[in-house]
Tab-separated table of C-alpha atoms in Angstrom:
chain	number	residue	atom	x	y	z
A	152	MET	CA	-0.021	0.012	-0.095
A	153	ARG	CA	1.067	3.495	-1.018
A	154	PRO	CA	1.905	5.602	2.111
A	155	PRO	CA	-0.358	8.699	2.353
A	156	ALA	CA	1.286	12.044	1.047
A	157	PRO	CA	2.504	14.253	3.737
A	158	SER	CA	0.386	17.222	4.759
A	159	PRO	CA	1.680	20.472	3.065
A	160	ALA	CA	1.741	22.062	6.649
A	161	ALA	CA	3.950	19.386	8.215
A	162	PRO	CA	7.180	21.422	7.655
A	163	LEU	CA	5.613	24.471	9.079
A	164	LEU	CA	4.229	22.858	12.115
A	165	ALA	CA	7.421	20.810	12.872
A	166	GLY	CA	9.279	24.228	13.132
A	167	ARG	CA	11.258	23.451	9.940
A	168	THR	CA	9.891	26.314	7.981
A	169	ARG	CA	8.568	29.863	8.853
A	170	PRO	CA	5.585	31.879	7.800
A	171	PRO	CA	6.237	34.511	5.515
A	172	PRO	CA	7.500	37.662	7.177
A	173	ILE	CA	5.207	40.457	7.958
A	174	VAL	CA	4.930	43.195	5.351
A	175	GLY	CA	3.275	46.417	6.184
A	176	ALA	CA	-0.110	46.500	7.675
A	177	SER	CA	-1.751	44.198	5.242
A	178	SER	CA	-4.518	41.988	6.046
A	179	ARG	CA	-3.205	39.441	3.821
A	180	LYS	CA	-3.554	35.808	5.551
A	181	CYS	CA	-0.319	33.698	5.855
A	182	PRO	CA	-0.339	30.224	4.535
A	183	ALA	CA	-0.508	28.780	8.200
A	184	THR	CA	-3.721	30.907	9.008
A	185	CYS	CA	-5.232	29.724	6.002
A	186	TRP	CA	-4.681	26.413	6.611
A	187	ALA	CA	-5.703	26.498	10.212
A	188	GLU	CA	-8.958	28.294	9.166
A	189	GLN	CA	-9.719	25.648	6.437
A	190	MET	CA	-8.987	22.682	9.179
A	191	ALA	CA	-11.391	24.478	11.750
A	192	ALA	CA	-14.234	23.877	9.333
A	193	ALA	CA	-13.498	20.074	8.919
A	194	PRO	CA	-14.849	17.506	11.352
A	195	LEU	CA	-12.914	16.667	14.475
A	196	ARG	CA	-11.483	13.357	13.010
A	197	GLY	CA	-10.305	15.149	10.143
A	198	ARG	CA	-8.692	17.891	12.126
A	199	LEU	CA	-6.834	15.288	14.186
A	200	ARG	CA	-5.855	13.603	11.025
A	201	ALA	CA	-4.144	16.587	9.696
A	202	LEU	CA	-2.276	17.317	12.710
A	203	ALA	CA	-1.179	13.710	13.017
A	204	ALA	CA	0.116	13.781	9.432
A	205	ALA	CA	1.910	16.920	9.996
A	206	LEU	CA	3.953	15.412	13.061
A	207	GLY	CA	3.817	11.649	12.564
A	208	GLY	CA	3.648	9.608	15.864
A	209	CYS	CA	3.829	12.643	18.158
A	210	GLY	CA	1.064	14.248	16.499
A	211	LEU	CA	-0.892	11.169	16.788
A	212	LEU	CA	-0.493	10.644	20.417
A	213	LEU	CA	-0.718	14.466	21.091
A	214	GLY	CA	-4.059	14.718	19.137
A	215	SER	CA	-5.492	11.712	20.955
A	216	ALA	CA	-4.578	13.130	24.166
A	217	LEU	CA	-6.155	16.549	23.395
A	218	ALA	CA	-9.252	14.746	22.067
A	219	VAL	CA	-10.062	12.729	24.789
A	220	GLY	CA	-8.741	14.933	27.694
A	221	ASP	CA	-6.618	12.036	29.018
A	222	GLU	CA	-3.983	13.575	31.481
A	223	ARG	CA	-1.767	10.493	31.723
A	224	LEU	CA	-1.786	10.126	27.723
A	225	TYR	CA	-0.989	13.800	27.472
A	226	SER	CA	1.729	13.428	29.980
A	227	ALA	CA	3.071	10.827	27.629
A	228	ALA	CA	2.955	12.973	24.477
A	229	MET	CA	4.640	16.107	26.519
A	230	PRO	CA	8.327	14.699	26.010
A	231	ALA	CA	7.683	14.221	22.367
A	232	LEU	CA	6.382	17.655	21.985
A	233	ARG	CA	9.490	19.086	23.819
A	234	VAL	CA	11.640	17.712	21.258
A	235	LEU	CA	10.687	20.589	18.896
A	236	PRO	CA	12.367	23.929	19.539
A	237	PRO	CA	10.236	26.205	21.786
A	238	GLU	CA	8.962	28.593	19.538
A	239	ALA	CA	7.996	25.671	17.083
A	240	ALA	CA	6.157	23.921	19.950
A	241	HIS	CA	4.431	27.106	20.783
A	242	GLY	CA	3.124	27.367	17.334
A	243	LEU	CA	1.765	24.027	17.291
A	244	ALA	CA	-0.103	24.526	20.323
A	245	LEU	CA	-1.596	27.537	19.306
A	246	ARG	CA	-2.679	26.048	15.979
A	247	ALA	CA	-4.136	22.950	18.028
A	248	ALA	CA	-6.291	25.670	19.866
A	249	ALA	CA	-7.230	27.377	16.713
A	250	LEU	CA	-8.430	23.937	15.206
A	251	GLY	CA	-10.532	23.491	18.178
A	252	LEU	CA	-8.534	20.297	19.338
A	253	LEU	CA	-8.414	21.068	23.173
A	254	PRO	CA	-10.542	19.034	25.401
A	255	PRO	CA	-13.696	20.931	26.679
A	256	ALA	CA	-13.460	22.155	30.227
A	257	ARG	CA	-16.088	21.255	33.027
A	258	PRO	CA	-18.647	23.819	33.953
A	259	ASP	CA	-17.403	26.262	36.927
A	260	GLY	CA	-19.281	25.811	40.283
A	261	PRO	CA	-20.157	29.227	42.000
A	262	LEU	CA	-17.345	29.107	44.558
A	263	LEU	CA	-14.971	30.424	41.776
A	264	GLU	CA	-17.115	33.289	40.430
A	265	VAL	CA	-15.247	36.619	41.056
A	266	ARG	CA	-16.954	40.080	40.185
A	267	VAL	CA	-14.228	42.924	39.460
A	268	LEU	CA	-13.253	45.353	36.844
A	269	GLY	CA	-16.958	45.797	36.037
A	270	GLN	CA	-17.192	42.347	34.782
A	271	ARG	CA	-18.369	38.854	35.795
A	272	PHE	CA	-15.562	36.154	35.721
A	273	CYS	CA	-16.985	32.496	35.989
A	274	ASN	CA	-13.297	31.656	37.398
A	275	PRO	CA	-10.548	33.607	38.504
A	276	VAL	CA	-7.908	31.632	36.229
A	277	GLY	CA	-6.999	33.514	32.927
A	278	LEU	CA	-4.273	33.201	30.214
A	279	ALA	CA	-1.726	35.689	30.361
A	280	ALA	CA	-0.639	37.680	27.384
A	281	GLY	CA	2.086	36.186	24.985
A	282	PHE	CA	0.411	32.917	24.410
A	283	ASP	CA	-1.857	34.308	21.530
A	284	LYS	CA	0.114	37.615	20.561
A	285	HIS	CA	-2.081	37.944	17.449
A	286	GLY	CA	-5.693	36.907	18.415
A	287	GLU	CA	-5.549	33.642	16.284
A	288	ALA	CA	-7.054	31.132	18.542
A	289	VAL	CA	-9.175	32.986	21.150
A	290	ASP	CA	-12.190	30.851	20.792
A	291	GLY	CA	-10.183	27.605	21.215
A	292	LEU	CA	-8.187	28.928	24.123
A	293	TYR	CA	-11.459	29.620	26.346
A	294	LYS	CA	-12.407	25.855	25.596
A	295	MET	CA	-9.626	24.966	28.189
A	296	GLY	CA	-11.435	26.486	31.018
A	297	PHE	CA	-9.943	29.900	31.257
A	298	GLY	CA	-12.041	32.522	32.950
A	299	PHE	CA	-10.545	34.976	30.879
A	300	VAL	CA	-8.061	35.345	27.838
A	301	GLU	CA	-5.749	38.095	27.236
A	302	VAL	CA	-4.540	38.827	23.686
A	303	GLY	CA	-1.180	40.286	22.796
A	304	THR	CA	1.112	42.327	23.292
A	305	VAL	CA	0.007	44.025	19.976
A	306	THR	CA	1.843	46.997	18.664
A	307	PRO	CA	0.541	49.699	16.213
A	308	LYS	CA	2.807	48.517	13.250
A	309	PRO	CA	3.618	44.936	12.373
A	310	GLN	CA	7.151	44.083	13.663
A	311	GLU	CA	9.064	41.032	13.602
A	312	GLY	CA	10.567	41.172	17.110
A	313	ASN	CA	14.290	40.056	18.151
A	314	PRO	CA	16.083	37.479	16.065
A	315	ARG	CA	15.692	33.648	16.713
A	316	PRO	CA	16.452	31.854	18.846
A	317	ARG	CA	14.591	34.096	21.338
A	318	VAL	CA	12.769	31.571	23.804
A	319	PHE	CA	14.609	29.036	25.871
A	320	ARG	CA	13.318	26.114	28.235
A	321	LEU	CA	14.686	25.854	31.490
A	322	ALA	CA	13.212	22.322	32.294
A	323	GLU	CA	15.202	21.551	35.446
A	324	ASP	CA	13.648	24.815	36.894
A	325	GLU	CA	10.030	24.599	35.067
A	326	ALA	CA	10.809	28.064	33.599
A	327	VAL	CA	11.243	29.912	30.434
A	328	ILE	CA	13.436	32.851	29.357
A	329	ASN	CA	12.188	34.838	26.445
A	330	ARG	CA	13.074	37.790	24.504
A	331	TYR	CA	10.476	38.022	21.787
A	332	GLY	CA	10.737	41.694	21.575
A	333	PHE	CA	6.761	42.390	21.014
A	334	ASN	CA	6.637	40.539	17.838
A	335	SER	CA	3.307	41.437	16.455
A	336	HIS	CA	1.071	41.418	13.529
A	337	GLY	CA	0.127	45.008	14.207
A	338	HIS	CA	-3.125	46.818	15.130
A	339	VAL	CA	-4.889	46.267	11.862
A	340	ALA	CA	-4.537	42.612	11.542
A	341	VAL	CA	-5.411	41.855	15.251
A	342	GLU	CA	-8.628	44.132	14.959
A	343	ARG	CA	-9.809	42.379	11.993
A	344	ARG	CA	-9.570	38.938	13.726
A	345	LEU	CA	-11.195	40.261	16.913
A	346	ARG	CA	-13.980	42.123	15.011
A	347	ALA	CA	-14.718	38.973	12.976
A	348	ARG	CA	-15.586	37.385	16.330
A	349	GLN	CA	-17.226	40.288	18.098
A	350	GLU	CA	-20.630	38.788	18.479
A	351	THR	CA	-18.979	35.540	19.896
A	352	GLN	CA	-17.071	37.389	22.435
A	353	LEU	CA	-20.221	39.354	23.397
A	354	ARG	CA	-21.834	36.061	24.323
A	355	LEU	CA	-18.665	34.959	26.071
A	356	THR	CA	-18.449	38.165	28.114
A	357	SER	CA	-22.242	37.448	29.061
A	358	ALA	CA	-20.978	34.131	30.233
A	359	GLY	CA	-18.323	35.208	32.458
A	360	MET	CA	-15.373	35.030	29.927
A	361	PRO	CA	-14.363	38.603	29.372
A	362	LEU	CA	-11.436	39.339	26.988
A	363	GLY	CA	-8.399	41.357	27.550
A	364	VAL	CA	-6.101	43.105	24.959
A	365	ASN	CA	-2.604	43.804	25.990
A	366	LEU	CA	-0.981	47.009	24.519
A	367	GLY	CA	2.619	47.914	23.522
A	368	LYS	CA	4.714	50.274	21.686
A	369	ASN	CA	6.636	49.726	18.497
A	370	LYS	CA	10.572	49.301	18.985
A	371	SER	CA	11.319	52.096	16.581
A	372	SER	CA	8.565	54.667	18.148
A	373	THR	CA	9.513	57.989	19.104
A	374	ASP	CA	6.359	58.763	20.788
A	375	ALA	CA	5.302	55.856	23.074
A	376	ALA	CA	1.993	57.649	24.347
A	377	ALA	CA	1.034	57.819	20.697
A	378	ASP	CA	1.214	54.119	20.296
A	379	TYR	CA	-0.647	53.393	23.433
A	380	VAL	CA	-3.414	55.897	22.305
A	381	ALA	CA	-3.604	54.304	19.044
A	382	GLY	CA	-4.063	50.974	20.568
A	383	VAL	CA	-6.948	52.153	22.746
A	384	ARG	CA	-8.888	53.860	19.873
A	385	MET	CA	-8.425	50.794	17.510
A	386	LEU	CA	-8.861	47.970	20.004
A	387	GLY	CA	-10.637	49.242	22.898
A	388	PRO	CA	-14.161	49.023	21.436
A	389	LEU	CA	-13.303	45.101	21.208
A	390	ALA	CA	-12.006	44.513	24.808
A	391	ASP	CA	-13.330	44.122	28.124
A	392	TYR	CA	-10.164	45.512	29.537
A	393	LEU	CA	-7.022	46.883	28.264
A	394	VAL	CA	-3.462	46.552	29.593
A	395	VAL	CA	-0.746	49.177	29.325
A	396	ASN	CA	2.323	47.133	28.950
A	397	VAL	CA	5.197	49.144	30.338
A	398	SER	CA	7.229	46.022	31.843
A	399	SER	CA	8.557	44.077	29.231
A	400	PRO	CA	12.404	43.577	29.568
A	401	ASN	CA	12.897	43.069	25.787
A	402	THR	CA	12.284	46.402	24.271
A	403	PRO	CA	14.720	49.002	24.891
A	404	GLY	CA	13.585	52.016	27.136
A	405	LEU	CA	10.080	50.323	27.655
A	406	ARG	CA	10.488	49.976	31.500
A	407	ASP	CA	11.370	53.906	31.868
A	408	LEU	CA	7.815	54.421	31.461
A	409	GLN	CA	7.140	53.055	35.000
A	410	GLY	CA	8.847	56.393	36.187
A	411	LYS	CA	6.288	58.459	38.085
A	412	THR	CA	6.233	61.322	35.765
A	413	GLU	CA	6.318	59.155	32.645
A	414	LEU	CA	3.648	56.770	33.766
A	415	ARG	CA	1.459	59.696	35.066
A	416	ASP	CA	1.918	61.298	31.438
A	417	LEU	CA	1.107	58.230	29.728
A	418	LEU	CA	-1.895	57.087	31.626
A	419	THR	CA	-3.436	60.533	31.464
A	420	LYS	CA	-3.592	60.280	27.752
A	421	VAL	CA	-4.701	56.541	27.606
A	422	LEU	CA	-7.544	57.079	30.222
A	423	ALA	CA	-8.782	60.359	28.169
A	424	GLU	CA	-8.726	58.274	24.803
A	425	ARG	CA	-10.606	55.291	26.678
A	426	ASP	CA	-13.265	57.833	27.834
A	427	MET	CA	-13.823	58.971	24.441
A	428	LEU	CA	-14.539	55.758	22.839
A	429	PRO	CA	-17.847	55.592	21.083
A	430	CYS	CA	-18.877	52.128	22.671
A	431	GLU	CA	-21.646	51.971	25.146
A	432	ARG	CA	-19.334	49.880	27.536
A	433	LYS	CA	-15.893	51.210	28.210
A	434	PRO	CA	-13.068	48.941	28.624
A	435	ALA	CA	-11.335	48.899	31.873
A	436	VAL	CA	-7.631	50.244	31.709
A	437	LEU	CA	-4.944	48.241	33.643
A	438	VAL	CA	-1.129	48.810	34.089
A	439	LYS	CA	1.131	45.851	33.953
A	440	ILE	CA	4.390	46.100	36.122
A	441	ALA	CA	7.651	44.568	36.559
A	442	PRO	CA	8.682	42.461	39.531
A	443	ASP	CA	12.136	44.366	39.640
A	444	LEU	CA	10.879	47.717	40.650
A	445	THR	CA	12.576	49.498	43.688
A	446	ALA	CA	10.614	50.163	46.681
A	447	GLN	CA	10.415	53.884	45.418
A	448	ASN	CA	9.293	52.886	42.139
A	449	LYS	CA	6.431	50.849	43.637
A	450	ARG	CA	5.194	53.667	45.721
A	451	ASP	CA	5.335	56.071	42.689
A	452	VAL	CA	3.184	53.272	40.496
A	453	ALA	CA	0.810	52.980	43.443
A	454	SER	CA	0.340	56.872	43.783
A	455	VAL	CA	-0.167	57.405	40.144
A	456	VAL	CA	-2.649	54.669	39.622
A	457	CYS	CA	-4.709	55.936	42.794
A	458	GLU	CA	-4.533	59.310	41.644
A	459	LEU	CA	-5.702	58.918	38.099
A	460	GLY	CA	-8.253	56.280	39.090
A	461	VAL	CA	-6.533	53.345	36.843
A	462	ASP	CA	-8.889	50.281	37.070
A	463	GLY	CA	-6.295	47.641	38.043
A	464	LEU	CA	-2.871	46.248	38.018
A	465	ILE	CA	-1.495	43.142	36.600
A	466	VAL	CA	1.588	42.202	38.564
A	467	SER	CA	3.807	40.948	37.527
A	468	ASN	CA	5.814	40.598	34.075
A	469	THR	CA	8.593	38.408	33.606
A	470	THR	CA	11.994	39.164	35.720
A	471	VAL	CA	15.405	40.167	34.646
A	472	SER	CA	16.822	38.688	37.762
A	473	ARG	CA	18.429	35.101	38.153
A	474	PRO	CA	17.811	33.300	41.357
A	475	SER	CA	20.795	31.451	42.583
A	476	SER	CA	18.819	28.260	42.656
A	477	LEU	CA	18.514	28.014	38.873
A	478	ARG	CA	19.982	24.655	37.578
A	479	SER	CA	19.531	25.023	33.860
A	480	ARG	CA	22.418	25.786	31.428
A	481	GLN	CA	20.282	28.195	29.686
A	482	CYS	CA	19.795	30.329	32.885
A	483	THR	CA	22.339	32.994	31.550
A	484	GLU	CA	20.576	33.665	28.180
A	485	PRO	CA	19.451	37.426	28.218
A	486	GLY	CA	15.592	37.914	28.595
A	487	GLY	CA	12.800	37.731	30.913
A	488	LEU	CA	12.436	34.850	33.292
A	489	SER	CA	8.980	33.208	33.844
A	490	GLY	CA	7.466	30.254	35.505
A	491	LYS	CA	8.131	28.608	38.984
A	492	PRO	CA	11.416	30.713	39.889
A	493	LEU	CA	9.272	33.882	39.712
A	494	ARG	CA	6.625	32.889	41.927
A	495	GLU	CA	7.712	34.296	45.171
A	496	LEU	CA	8.873	37.462	43.630
A	497	SER	CA	5.748	37.968	41.900
A	498	THR	CA	3.649	37.128	44.913
A	499	GLN	CA	5.532	39.510	47.138
A	500	THR	CA	4.854	42.230	44.635
A	501	VAL	CA	1.400	41.481	44.616
A	502	ARG	CA	1.309	41.776	48.367
A	503	GLU	CA	3.377	45.029	48.439
A	504	MET	CA	1.020	46.692	45.634
A	505	TYR	CA	-2.205	45.667	47.611
A	506	SER	CA	-0.934	47.429	50.621
A	507	LEU	CA	0.339	50.437	49.170
A	508	THR	CA	-3.007	51.008	47.319
A	509	ARG	CA	-4.957	49.946	50.361
A	510	GLY	CA	-6.779	47.135	48.638
A	511	ARG	CA	-8.606	49.667	46.513
A	512	VAL	CA	-7.252	48.446	42.977
A	513	PRO	CA	-7.950	45.176	41.733
A	514	ILE	CA	-5.026	43.290	40.866
A	515	ILE	CA	-4.287	40.358	38.477
A	516	GLY	CA	-1.516	37.965	39.984
A	517	VAL	CA	0.828	36.512	37.524
A	518	GLY	CA	4.202	34.576	37.593
A	519	GLY	CA	4.664	30.837	38.596
A	520	VAL	CA	1.125	29.822	38.895
A	521	SER	CA	0.971	25.942	38.337
A	522	SER	CA	-1.225	24.813	41.049
A	523	GLY	CA	-4.444	25.674	43.044
A	524	ARG	CA	-1.988	26.395	46.035
A	525	ASP	CA	-0.041	28.903	43.913
A	526	ALA	CA	-3.238	30.631	42.870
A	527	LEU	CA	-4.633	30.944	46.348
A	528	GLU	CA	-1.355	31.990	47.595
A	529	LYS	CA	-1.595	35.075	45.128
A	530	ILE	CA	-5.379	35.759	45.886
A	531	ARG	CA	-4.490	35.645	49.719
A	532	ALA	CA	-1.762	38.294	48.718
A	533	GLY	CA	-4.299	40.539	47.286
A	534	ALA	CA	-4.934	39.387	43.717
A	535	SER	CA	-8.600	39.036	42.590
A	536	LEU	CA	-7.632	37.223	39.467
A	537	VAL	CA	-4.503	34.992	38.353
A	538	GLN	CA	-3.078	34.300	35.072
A	539	MET	CA	-0.997	31.319	33.790
A	540	TYR	CA	1.346	30.676	30.683
A	541	THR	CA	4.695	28.924	31.550
A	542	ALA	CA	2.663	25.938	33.431
A	543	LEU	CA	1.255	25.192	30.204
A	544	VAL	CA	4.672	24.513	28.693
A	545	TYR	CA	5.329	21.749	31.355
A	546	HIS	CA	2.044	20.294	32.054
A	547	GLY	CA	-0.133	21.086	29.219
A	548	PRO	CA	-3.905	22.423	28.804
A	549	LEU	CA	-5.269	19.962	31.456
A	550	VAL	CA	-3.489	22.121	34.045
A	551	VAL	CA	-6.110	24.731	33.847
A	552	GLY	CA	-8.645	22.146	35.347
A	553	THR	CA	-6.305	20.922	37.740
A	554	VAL	CA	-5.661	24.452	39.182
A	555	LYS	CA	-9.252	25.304	39.375
A	556	ARG	CA	-10.091	21.958	41.029
A	557	GLU	CA	-7.499	22.306	43.677
A	558	LEU	CA	-8.144	25.967	44.229
A	559	GLU	CA	-11.884	25.045	44.959
A	560	GLU	CA	-10.883	22.374	47.263
A	561	LEU	CA	-8.403	24.859	49.175
A	562	LEU	CA	-11.167	27.730	49.529
A	563	ARG	CA	-13.390	25.044	51.112
A	564	GLU	CA	-10.802	23.647	53.561
A	565	GLN	CA	-9.735	27.206	54.557
A	566	GLY	CA	-13.360	28.223	55.156
A	567	PHE	CA	-13.885	30.634	52.359
A	568	LYS	CA	-17.275	30.740	50.805
A	569	ASN	CA	-15.935	31.979	47.493
A	570	VAL	CA	-12.775	33.316	45.660
A	571	MET	CA	-13.799	37.036	46.803
A	572	GLU	CA	-13.797	36.329	50.068
A	573	ALA	CA	-10.350	34.993	49.924
A	574	VAL	CA	-8.859	38.325	48.280
A	575	GLY	CA	-6.162	39.854	50.597
A	576	ALA	CA	-6.997	37.590	53.518
A	577	ASP	CA	-3.283	37.567	54.532
A	578	HIS	CA	-3.691	41.386	55.241
A	579	ARG	CA	-6.519	40.743	57.762
A	580	CYS	CA	-4.569	38.010	59.948
């Protein structure tokens, strides 16, 4: 019997070829996106077959695990998936989500519901920015059980980001170092994708699954405020909340925007633009900060946020520090460190910012969340919501359900009636 012809997408999915470079602000679709859209219309069995053809045995095992939601089967597939370069593996995971291959999550119980930022969240566990930078797989990602998804970082003009390789697994530390540098398809492309699914998102938001959009500046920009304002104007009407990302360590000069004067000027313009949006329901505005701020920096950020009435904080971005406990040979790579080594630093920053804002500014805690205990630690420190990303690299999509299940059990054990009752509990002890 003649063997089946290889899928034309196989080299792309395996990371042996790259999609065409981004040119200008064109809305032309790259082959990978076209292939994903064609496959999304096919029956599940056909989509699994396409994924398996693209990756051979690894694809078959991974596809089967995703389809049935078997944690043991997925655990067996993970080592094979990690044979791929990190960025190629990330691309595969994103395409699997876009194709709707992820197992459906169980409904959330009332214990996990959170009301904050003017929205209802069916659970407090969200997907951090960086996983779906270009808004290509939003609907599939909600299927994983996230209470909210954050797209981006999105820059005004398309840009390639830093040269490859630019992301590194630190397997011994369950960590990742990245120096992507805001690789982005740009406002026009992301706006088109989000606009095409606007009605779907309205239904999801009503069901307790809001959408966030993370905004950044172009590397070559000479007017950072204009870049963020442009993002508010174009993407604000499609988002439930917007994030002003001034804390990535991979864009030169970006973290300088966390200074008191610079931050006040930037946020004044962003909030004014948000208030002028023609949509009936205005998106909340949050600021994402670094975990490496000095004590004075933190006081300044808290002061500006409270003074201007910013809706919330995301704490924190990746760190440029390198804990002495790191064991991986990759730990000296430049870039931002995420995952387990960031957990304590980010939680401490959540705790400090909650105190500095007197609990009046909602916080989304992110950094090293891979269990229900990690999530509750951040919630007790002052976070109303938490986000995950790096845990998916090491534990796969089923970790989302695990975190929620463990969190629910811990809330009951510790005598909390719901998540909101636990927010900031450590400050009341």
